[in-house]
Coordinates of C-alpha atoms in Angstrom, one line a residue:
X296 CA 0.1 0.2 0.2
X297 CA 1.2 3.2 -0.9
X298 CA -0.3 5.3 1.9
X299 CA -2.0 4.2 4.7
X300 CA -3.3 7.5 6.2
X301 CA -5.1 7.8 2.2
X302 CA -6.1 4.0 3.1
X303 CA -7.6 5.5 6.1
X304 CA -9.3 8.0 4.9
X305 CA -11.0 5.6 2.0
X306 CA -12.3 3.6 5.2
X307 CA -13.6 6.6 6.5
X308 CA -15.3 8.0 3.4
X309 CA -16.6 4.6 2.8
X310 CA -18.3 4.9 6.2
X311 CA -19.3 8.3 6.1
X312 CA -20.9 7.7 2.6
X313 CA -22.6 4.5 3.4
X314 CA -24.1 6.1 6.8
X315 CA -25.4 9.2 4.5
X316 CA -27.1 6.6 2.1
X317 CA -28.5 4.7 4.7
X318 CA -30.0 8.4 6.3
X319 CA -31.8 9.5 2.9
X320 CA -35.1 9.2 4.7
X321 CA -34.5 11.2 7.1
X322 CA -32.9 13.7 5.0
X323 CA -35.8 13.8 3.2
X324 CA -37.9 14.5 6.0
X325 CA -35.6 17.5 7.5
X326 CA -34.7 19.0 4.1
X327 CA -37.4 18.0 1.3
X328 CA -36.5 20.5 -1.2
X329 CA -33.2 19.2 -1.4
X330 CA -33.8 15.5 -1.2
X331 CA -37.3 14.6 -2.2
X332 CA -38.4 14.9 -5.8
X333 CA -42.7 15.0 -4.7
X334 CA -44.7 16.9 -2.2
X335 CA -45.8 15.2 0.7
X336 CA -44.1 12.7 3.2
X337 CA -41.4 10.6 1.6
X338 CA -43.2 7.6 2.1
X339 CA -46.1 8.7 -0.1
X340 CA -43.8 8.3 -3.1
X341 CA -43.6 4.7 -4.4
X342 CA -40.5 5.5 -6.5
X343 CA -38.8 7.8 -3.3
X344 CA -39.1 4.4 -1.2
X345 CA -37.6 2.3 -4.2
X346 CA -34.8 5.1 -4.6
X347 CA -34.0 4.5 -0.5
X348 CA -34.1 0.9 -0.7
X349 CA -31.4 1.2 -3.3
X350 CA -29.3 3.9 -1.5
X351 CA -30.0 1.9 2.0
X352 CA -28.5 -1.5 0.1
X353 CA -25.6 0.4 -1.1
X354 CA -24.9 2.3 2.0
X355 CA -24.7 -1.1 3.7
X356 CA -22.4 -2.7 1.0
X357 CA -20.2 0.8 1.7
X358 CA -19.7 -0.1 4.8
X359 CA -18.9 -3.6 4.4
X360 CA -16.3 -2.5 1.5
X361 CA -14.9 0.0 4.3
X362 CA -13.2 -3.2 6.0
X363 CA -11.4 -3.8 3.3
X364 CA -11.3 -1.5 0.1
X365 CA -8.9 -3.4 -2.1
X366 CA -11.4 -6.3 -2.2
X367 CA -13.9 -4.2 -2.9
X368 CA -12.8 -1.7 -5.9
X369 CA -15.6 -2.7 -8.4
X370 CA -18.3 -1.6 -5.8
X371 CA -16.3 1.6 -5.0
X372 CA -16.1 2.4 -9.2
X373 CA -19.4 1.6 -9.3
X374 CA -20.4 4.2 -6.5
X375 CA -18.6 6.5 -8.6
X376 CA -19.4 6.1 -12.1
X377 CA -23.3 5.5 -10.6
X378 CA -23.2 9.0 -8.4
X379 CA -21.8 10.9 -11.7
X380 CA -24.4 9.3 -13.9
X381 CA -27.3 9.8 -11.3
X382 CA -26.0 13.0 -10.5
X383 CA -26.3 14.2 -14.1
X384 CA -29.8 13.2 -14.4
X385 CA -31.0 15.3 -11.7
X386 CA -29.2 18.3 -12.6
X387 CA -31.1 18.2 -16.1
X388 CA -34.3 17.9 -14.0
X389 CA -33.5 20.4 -11.4
X390 CA -34.0 23.3 -14.1
X391 CA -36.5 21.2 -16.1
X392 CA -40.0 22.7 -13.9
X393 CA -38.2 24.9 -11.9
X394 CA -39.5 24.0 -8.6
X395 CA -36.4 21.5 -7.8
X396 CA -33.4 23.9 -7.8
X397 CA -33.0 23.0 -4.1
X398 CA -31.5 19.6 -5.2
X399 CA -28.6 21.0 -6.8
X400 CA -27.3 21.8 -3.3
X401 CA -28.8 18.8 -1.8
X402 CA -28.5 15.7 -3.1
X403 CA -27.1 16.9 -6.4
X404 CA -24.3 18.1 -4.6
X405 CA -23.9 15.0 -2.3
X406 CA -23.5 12.7 -5.5
X407 CA -20.6 14.7 -6.7
X408 CA -18.8 15.0 -3.8
X409 CA -19.1 11.2 -3.3
X410 CA -17.5 10.8 -6.8
X411 CA -14.9 13.3 -6.2
X412 CA -13.9 12.0 -3.2
X413 CA -13.8 8.7 -3.6
X414 CA -12.3 9.1 -6.9
X415 CA -9.3 10.7 -5.4
X416 CA -8.9 8.7 -2.6
X417 CA -8.9 5.1 -4.2
X418 CA -5.4 6.2 -6.1
X419 CA -4.0 8.0 -2.7
X420 CA -4.8 5.1 -0.6
X421 CA -2.6 2.8 -3.2
X422 CA -5.1 0.4 -4.3
X423 CA -5.9 0.0 -7.7
X424 CA -8.5 -1.5 -10.0
X425 CA -7.0 -5.0 -10.7
X426 CA -6.6 -5.8 -6.6

C-alpha cells in the first residue's frame, strides 16, 4: 500500500458516505426541497421509497467495503460512476420545472461529492482497479 493515511481516509469516506446513504429517508424529512422530488411525506412516493431501498443497500455494502477496500474496488468504482450519472440526470431535471433547484445543493451536490472524494482517494490509498 502506498499510503496508509490515504487508505484510512478511504475507509472513513466509505463509512461516512454509506451512513449518508442509509439516512436518505430522514434527510428527505428534514430537508425535502434538497432530497425529495415530490410533495408530501417521503413514504407517499413509491418511486422515492424504491430509491431509499437502493441507496440503503448501497450504503450497507459501502460499510462492508470499508473493512477491505482493495477487495471491493469494483463496488467503489460503481459508486463513483453511478453517482456521476445520477447527479447528471438530476441536474437536468432540477432545471426542468424550476421547482427543484434546491436539489442542486442537496442530493446533486452530495452525489458529486461522493464521486470526487472516492475517485481521488482510491489512487491515493495505494489500491488499484486490478487488485
